[in-house]
């Protein structure tokens, strides 16, 4: 049980209610002065703009100044802390020009002290830390190196934003406000999934992505390594998985409606990670306290594997190609679907389990962590159900339907994974037909699977669509690549990760999923990840009671400035107006405009001219004039355009009417 130290304002909020009328004017005066003081103190703490917001922040007096004389003091024989000291030095060196010294003791005037508690502080757990900053010293203490690393992240966020720059910033005073911070995570699994199958992301880019996640105290990167559109990890005993399965014909355009491969067309788009690449990624992530969780998605989503080894499906179709983003399925809107190309492994064929044994043997050897993800999602059972051999197998083994057959497959996979001394995790479909003993569940079709798994006493990671799906549109649909649903920053931030009915004892945490069908570039991967990953980081790390939307948005805006310094892309969708169209009783259109960011001015036109700060400023519902062709809208903050220009024709507005 944890007992967080309260911030001043929390104490104030929890004071017994006193009626101001019942006390003397003098006492009232003192009370108000006190309350004002407390409010200002809290203001200072929040001005620090930390994401995720710590458990408690108590501001002190003055500030610490990082200088060329600053020494990091690390106790002897602590190689992990030495590494963290090197990491901190590497981060601050380009903008400050300082090479911080590391030593076992120091009489320097300016010290950053790393200290592992000799007696573990139960409040901190394995990942918590305390960070105490005064004018001469920064002390970070924790029970384990990961806590020290997270303390360092908080320290970096307390430095001026220019600390993020890759270039020397000689004009900046590297001041850190005095504070006493106590912090520890709400959940042990704080993840992001990166789909490297639909589009391939280089090893170097994955490292950059990991480095950035660590800044926000994420500790899991789930790599979706295989799918219909590419197999991305070397399996030495099955070389065709990468010589064939990692490559597809190149296509640009809306994924899901691309042209099919032409006869004889060369598959030239793709790539994969060698096992040495994976080892390098694992080491890089480990130095940032991030575990990499590999996903091999079976028995569905297996077209790249089948292009390599067609004998593993019931159809054994030797013309199967790695899919370049064509449309090969029909979705019926009730969760049901049909695949027009067989992308499933044959669950009744022993050769499939021999294949999977080889795959998981090699995967288990290069990913040193507890869990292996086996996918299990969206498996079309039609080819199985129509196959006489499969039907005979089902009859013989008293398997009643496709769900039970998938459950048979998943349980076989669970045995293979368990024989490699690993635990299995899968998407929530692994609940169907009966879950394998000990399997953990990633709840993605909303929260239902998570609730059910928790009642069955299986570990759960909450990663529901749409709120935690980072591929969803996050702003105005007309200016974004087409994706089937929307998750605005506010939807992600306010999502209740412990919905009613869940047994929270089984919830390991949560995860944002970056599916990359519509994400062809690194810059767009960042645009889709941030700022929503901030919301997930805060939900996973910070106490629920510390989360507050308005305050969060202000901190997000500060982090945008830090990203600008570093040169990382993000979505400015919080500045785009949210356009709500209604029809009044006389059939006339009225339009209401809001935005997620505060302090924005919205300017609009209805006369085809381009709006800027000289156009009409929105101050209440617009009566859209009869005969107008289009609405154009843009947002400004402090006289600068921050939102993008949005132009919607009258027909588009009419399609958006909410009744
Ligand atoms: C999924 O989104 N198919 C897990």
XYZ file of C-alpha atoms in Angstrom, residues 49-436:
388
model
C 5.258 21.075 -16.877
C 6.266 17.532 -16.076
C 4.753 14.676 -18.088
C 3.786 12.329 -16.553
C 2.892 14.464 -13.558
C 4.654 13.097 -10.448
C 2.974 11.737 -7.347
C 3.970 14.844 -5.414
C 5.980 17.996 -6.033
C 6.933 20.292 -3.172
C 8.684 23.443 -4.384
C 11.695 24.713 -2.429
C 13.649 27.968 -2.497
C 16.034 29.021 -5.214
C 17.429 26.862 -7.952
C 20.272 24.570 -8.899
C 22.384 25.635 -11.853
C 23.957 22.992 -14.049
C 27.488 24.073 -14.984
C 30.770 22.767 -16.365
C 31.734 22.123 -12.704
C 28.765 19.863 -11.986
C 29.847 16.374 -10.956
C 27.657 13.279 -10.980
C 28.432 11.283 -7.866
C 27.892 7.560 -8.279
C 28.793 5.075 -5.535
C 31.542 2.620 -6.464
C 30.746 -0.728 -8.107
C 27.464 0.416 -9.612
C 27.909 -0.155 -13.360
C 24.201 0.414 -14.086
C 24.323 3.800 -12.375
C 27.539 4.612 -14.265
C 25.612 3.960 -17.481
C 22.818 6.284 -16.375
C 25.417 8.958 -15.558
C 26.862 8.509 -19.066
C 23.336 8.787 -20.504
C 22.707 12.036 -18.617
C 26.064 13.439 -19.751
C 25.308 12.481 -23.343
C 21.910 14.171 -23.193
C 23.073 17.475 -21.715
C 26.377 17.775 -23.528
C 25.330 19.073 -27.005
C 23.222 22.050 -25.848
C 25.300 22.971 -22.761
C 28.765 22.221 -24.083
C 29.559 20.631 -20.669
C 31.065 17.196 -20.208
C 29.860 16.326 -16.741
C 32.406 14.481 -14.617
C 31.395 11.294 -12.839
C 33.136 10.336 -9.614
C 32.637 8.321 -6.433
C 32.705 11.397 -4.227
C 33.041 15.093 -4.776
C 33.760 18.313 -2.985
C 32.463 20.257 -5.954
C 30.004 23.083 -5.221
C 27.612 21.512 -7.693
C 26.676 17.866 -7.401
C 24.143 15.441 -8.841
C 24.018 12.511 -6.464
C 22.741 9.053 -7.487
C 21.932 6.890 -4.517
C 20.484 3.379 -4.288
C 18.672 2.922 -0.999
C 20.515 0.414 1.178
C 17.176 -0.476 2.750
C 14.416 -0.460 0.088
C 11.805 2.232 0.575
C 8.535 0.277 0.150
C 6.698 3.349 -1.049
C 8.945 3.625 -4.121
C 8.656 0.040 -5.353
C 11.110 -0.946 -8.082
C 10.629 2.035 -10.372
C 9.979 4.960 -8.018
C 12.419 7.653 -6.989
C 12.826 10.757 -4.931
C 14.403 13.825 -6.490
C 15.489 16.588 -4.161
C 16.878 19.729 -5.730
C 18.451 22.554 -3.759
C 20.849 25.281 -4.911
C 23.999 23.166 -4.448
C 22.843 19.658 -4.960
C 20.486 17.370 -6.852
C 19.871 14.052 -5.070
C 18.166 11.184 -6.822
C 17.507 8.129 -4.722
C 15.689 4.930 -5.572
C 15.524 1.250 -4.735
C 16.815 0.208 -8.152
C 18.603 1.691 -11.177
C 15.328 2.116 -13.086
C 14.156 4.536 -10.379
C 17.364 6.554 -10.762
C 16.789 6.609 -14.542
C 13.262 7.963 -14.084
C 14.567 10.568 -11.647
C 17.026 11.629 -14.351
C 14.142 11.957 -16.827
C 12.313 14.253 -14.430
C 15.490 16.278 -13.910
C 15.891 16.668 -17.688
C 12.299 17.869 -18.002
C 12.948 20.450 -15.258
C 15.830 21.979 -17.241
C 15.005 24.739 -19.747
C 13.521 23.499 -23.005
C 16.753 24.234 -24.892
C 18.245 21.159 -23.161
C 16.518 19.218 -25.953
C 18.498 20.987 -28.665
C 21.168 19.107 -30.578
C 23.172 22.332 -30.946
C 25.102 24.463 -28.485
C 22.839 26.977 -26.703
C 25.418 29.224 -25.082
C 22.957 31.938 -23.962
C 20.911 29.690 -21.683
C 21.294 29.560 -17.905
C 20.759 25.891 -17.048
C 18.612 26.472 -14.015
C 16.519 23.818 -12.287
C 13.961 25.060 -9.756
C 14.381 23.721 -6.217
C 11.850 20.989 -5.619
C 11.305 17.920 -3.595
C 9.661 15.254 -5.706
C 8.338 11.858 -4.750
C 7.285 9.670 -7.622
C 6.412 6.108 -8.571
C 4.259 4.494 -11.269
C 0.622 3.542 -11.086
C 1.127 0.478 -13.347
C 4.078 -1.809 -14.119
C 3.262 -2.179 -17.871
C 3.467 1.151 -19.683
C 3.685 0.339 -23.339
C 3.577 1.450 -26.921
C 3.221 -0.948 -29.832
C 4.945 -0.150 -33.102
C 3.730 -2.022 -36.184
C 6.850 -2.512 -38.324
C 5.102 -4.887 -40.725
C 2.654 -2.656 -42.570
C 5.490 -0.206 -43.101
C 9.083 -0.962 -42.258
C 11.021 1.279 -39.870
C 14.809 1.060 -39.818
C 16.752 -0.132 -36.778
C 18.163 3.370 -36.297
C 14.703 4.865 -36.315
C 13.367 2.281 -33.844
C 16.230 3.328 -31.541
C 15.196 6.953 -31.808
C 11.600 5.964 -31.128
C 12.685 4.001 -28.034
C 14.837 6.879 -26.815
C 11.863 9.200 -26.994
C 9.499 6.780 -25.226
C 11.962 6.476 -22.345
C 11.701 10.241 -21.825
C 8.079 9.700 -20.808
C 8.760 6.716 -18.530
C 7.355 4.043 -20.861
C 8.875 0.649 -20.112
C 7.549 -1.624 -22.888
C 7.953 -1.472 -26.650
C 5.818 -4.103 -28.310
C 7.073 -4.756 -31.854
C 4.423 -6.107 -34.213
C 6.982 -8.018 -36.287
C 4.814 -10.025 -38.658
C 1.629 -9.526 -40.616
C 0.190 -9.904 -44.116
C 2.397 -7.086 -45.365
C 5.853 -8.169 -44.234
C 7.824 -10.531 -41.977
C 10.434 -8.401 -40.221
C 12.676 -10.622 -38.122
C 15.381 -13.015 -39.261
C 14.653 -16.657 -38.417
C 17.837 -18.464 -39.381
C 16.235 -21.897 -39.733
C 13.494 -20.491 -42.012
C 15.360 -18.191 -44.402
C 12.484 -17.640 -46.828
C 10.555 -15.741 -44.119
C 12.855 -12.811 -44.815
C 14.220 -13.497 -48.314
C 10.601 -13.675 -49.555
C 8.373 -12.550 -46.667
C 10.068 -9.223 -45.949
C 9.479 -7.771 -49.416
C 6.457 -6.600 -51.317
C 5.804 -4.619 -54.464
C 6.031 -0.877 -53.809
C 2.804 1.090 -53.529
C 1.991 4.647 -52.514
C -1.571 5.599 -51.736
C -4.316 4.638 -49.409
C -3.311 1.360 -47.772
C -6.150 -1.082 -48.173
C -6.986 0.068 -51.693
C -3.631 -0.350 -53.402
C -3.279 -2.133 -56.751
C -2.512 -5.864 -56.663
C 0.991 -6.992 -57.762
C 1.371 -7.026 -61.552
C 2.608 -10.223 -63.219
C 6.398 -10.353 -62.870
C 6.554 -7.177 -60.752
C 9.585 -7.096 -58.437
C 8.914 -6.937 -54.692
C 11.290 -4.104 -53.753
C 9.690 -2.438 -50.701
C 10.431 -3.764 -47.219
C 13.237 -4.860 -44.933
C 13.814 -6.835 -41.762
C 15.906 -6.902 -38.618
C 18.730 -9.432 -38.462
C 19.133 -11.234 -35.151
C 22.160 -9.007 -34.503
C 19.959 -5.952 -35.134
C 17.453 -7.280 -32.610
C 20.181 -7.864 -30.024
C 21.353 -4.293 -30.552
C 17.800 -2.959 -30.190
C 17.241 -5.021 -27.049
C 20.474 -3.683 -25.500
C 19.664 -0.107 -26.464
C 16.178 -0.399 -24.976
C 17.487 -2.150 -21.842
C 19.801 0.791 -21.174
C 16.605 2.865 -21.137
C 14.709 0.382 -18.962
C 12.418 -0.616 -21.806
C 11.641 -4.269 -22.453
C 10.929 -5.221 -26.063
C 7.962 -7.554 -26.454
C 8.039 -9.404 -29.800
C 4.798 -10.258 -31.584
C 4.528 -13.079 -34.108
C 0.920 -12.719 -35.247
C -0.666 -16.151 -35.887
C -2.804 -17.970 -36.999
C -4.389 -15.057 -38.967
C -2.474 -12.090 -40.417
C 0.030 -14.603 -41.817
C 0.157 -13.801 -45.532
C 3.867 -12.890 -45.491
C 4.676 -16.249 -43.866
C 2.461 -18.020 -46.419
C 4.067 -16.214 -49.365
C 7.298 -17.775 -48.043
C 5.935 -21.217 -47.096
C 2.506 -21.719 -48.789
C 2.291 -25.318 -47.569
C 1.409 -24.005 -44.081
C -2.176 -23.038 -44.987
C -5.115 -25.299 -45.845
C -5.312 -23.794 -49.351
C -1.547 -24.187 -49.993
C -1.853 -21.441 -52.601
C 1.564 -21.084 -54.222
C 0.574 -17.785 -55.859
C 0.295 -16.074 -52.423
C 2.212 -12.779 -52.359
C 3.270 -10.507 -49.524
C 0.383 -8.086 -49.560
C 1.141 -4.514 -50.696
C -1.917 -3.012 -49.023
C -4.659 -4.228 -51.346
C -8.217 -4.715 -50.240
C -8.709 -8.424 -49.568
C -11.435 -8.438 -46.940
C -15.034 -7.444 -46.378
C -16.114 -6.145 -42.983
C -19.776 -6.463 -42.124
C -19.869 -3.845 -39.352
C -20.723 -6.248 -36.530
C -17.174 -7.427 -35.932
C -17.685 -10.149 -38.574
C -15.518 -10.269 -41.682
C -14.473 -12.348 -44.642
C -10.970 -12.668 -46.121
C -10.806 -13.106 -49.894
C -7.241 -14.432 -49.731
C -6.305 -17.149 -47.237
C -3.968 -15.553 -44.681
C -4.274 -18.226 -41.971
C -2.053 -21.064 -40.838
C -3.598 -24.534 -40.849
C -4.278 -25.379 -37.177
C -4.645 -29.085 -37.928
C -1.236 -29.598 -39.538
C 1.651 -30.789 -37.357
C 4.067 -29.103 -39.808
C 2.630 -25.752 -38.665
C 3.587 -26.479 -35.045
C 7.061 -27.597 -36.142
C 7.358 -24.295 -38.011
C 6.194 -22.337 -34.962
C 8.553 -24.252 -32.698
C 11.471 -23.110 -34.861
C 10.204 -19.521 -34.914
C 9.611 -19.288 -31.157
C 12.900 -21.047 -30.318
C 14.796 -18.310 -32.136
C 12.540 -15.511 -30.899
C 12.918 -16.676 -27.285
C 16.704 -16.685 -27.678
C 16.955 -13.067 -28.832
C 14.262 -11.415 -26.713
C 15.333 -11.977 -23.088
C 12.069 -10.994 -21.401
C 9.106 -12.690 -19.805
C 6.454 -12.348 -22.542
C 6.106 -13.381 -26.177
C 3.032 -12.087 -28.031
C 1.389 -14.524 -30.441
C -1.234 -12.188 -31.936
C -4.355 -14.319 -32.282
C -6.501 -11.458 -33.630
C -8.886 -11.252 -36.559
C -8.434 -14.814 -37.751
C -10.839 -15.683 -40.559
C -12.013 -19.256 -40.126
C -13.821 -19.697 -43.480
C -11.008 -21.575 -45.249
C -10.669 -23.930 -42.288
C -14.406 -24.557 -42.091
C -14.682 -25.327 -45.801
C -11.743 -27.764 -45.852
C -12.657 -31.493 -45.654
C -9.379 -32.373 -43.886
C -10.032 -29.741 -41.218
C -13.641 -30.901 -40.842
C -12.485 -34.491 -40.298
C -9.936 -33.279 -37.711
C -12.609 -31.311 -35.858
C -14.963 -34.286 -35.803
C -12.260 -36.617 -34.556
C -11.190 -34.204 -31.801
C -14.744 -33.113 -30.884
C -14.050 -29.509 -31.830
C -17.414 -27.852 -32.428
C -16.604 -24.663 -34.327
C -13.940 -22.313 -35.665
C -13.530 -20.536 -32.313
C -12.808 -23.820 -30.564
C -10.383 -24.740 -33.318
C -8.568 -21.439 -32.863
C -8.532 -22.099 -29.113
C -6.949 -25.522 -29.824
C -4.296 -23.739 -31.923
C -3.653 -21.055 -29.278
C -3.246 -23.688 -26.563
C -0.705 -25.551 -28.718
C 1.183 -22.287 -29.240
C 1.022 -21.600 -25.491
C 2.724 -24.970 -24.875
C 5.471 -24.159 -27.383
C 6.062 -20.746 -25.803
C 6.011 -22.178 -22.306
C 8.581 -24.839 -23.342
C 10.884 -21.909 -24.174
C 10.432 -20.685 -20.557
C 8.358 -17.709 -21.663
C 4.861 -16.492 -20.903
C 2.325 -15.965 -23.673
C 0.297 -12.833 -24.322
C -2.244 -12.375 -27.117
C -5.004 -10.090 -28.381
C -8.382 -10.595 -26.713
C -9.580 -13.135 -29.306
C -7.508 -15.701 -27.379
C -10.387 -15.724 -24.883
C -12.700 -17.210 -27.527
C -13.281 -20.931 -27.274
C -11.421 -21.031 -23.928
C -8.214 -19.238 -22.908
C -4.881 -21.076 -22.539
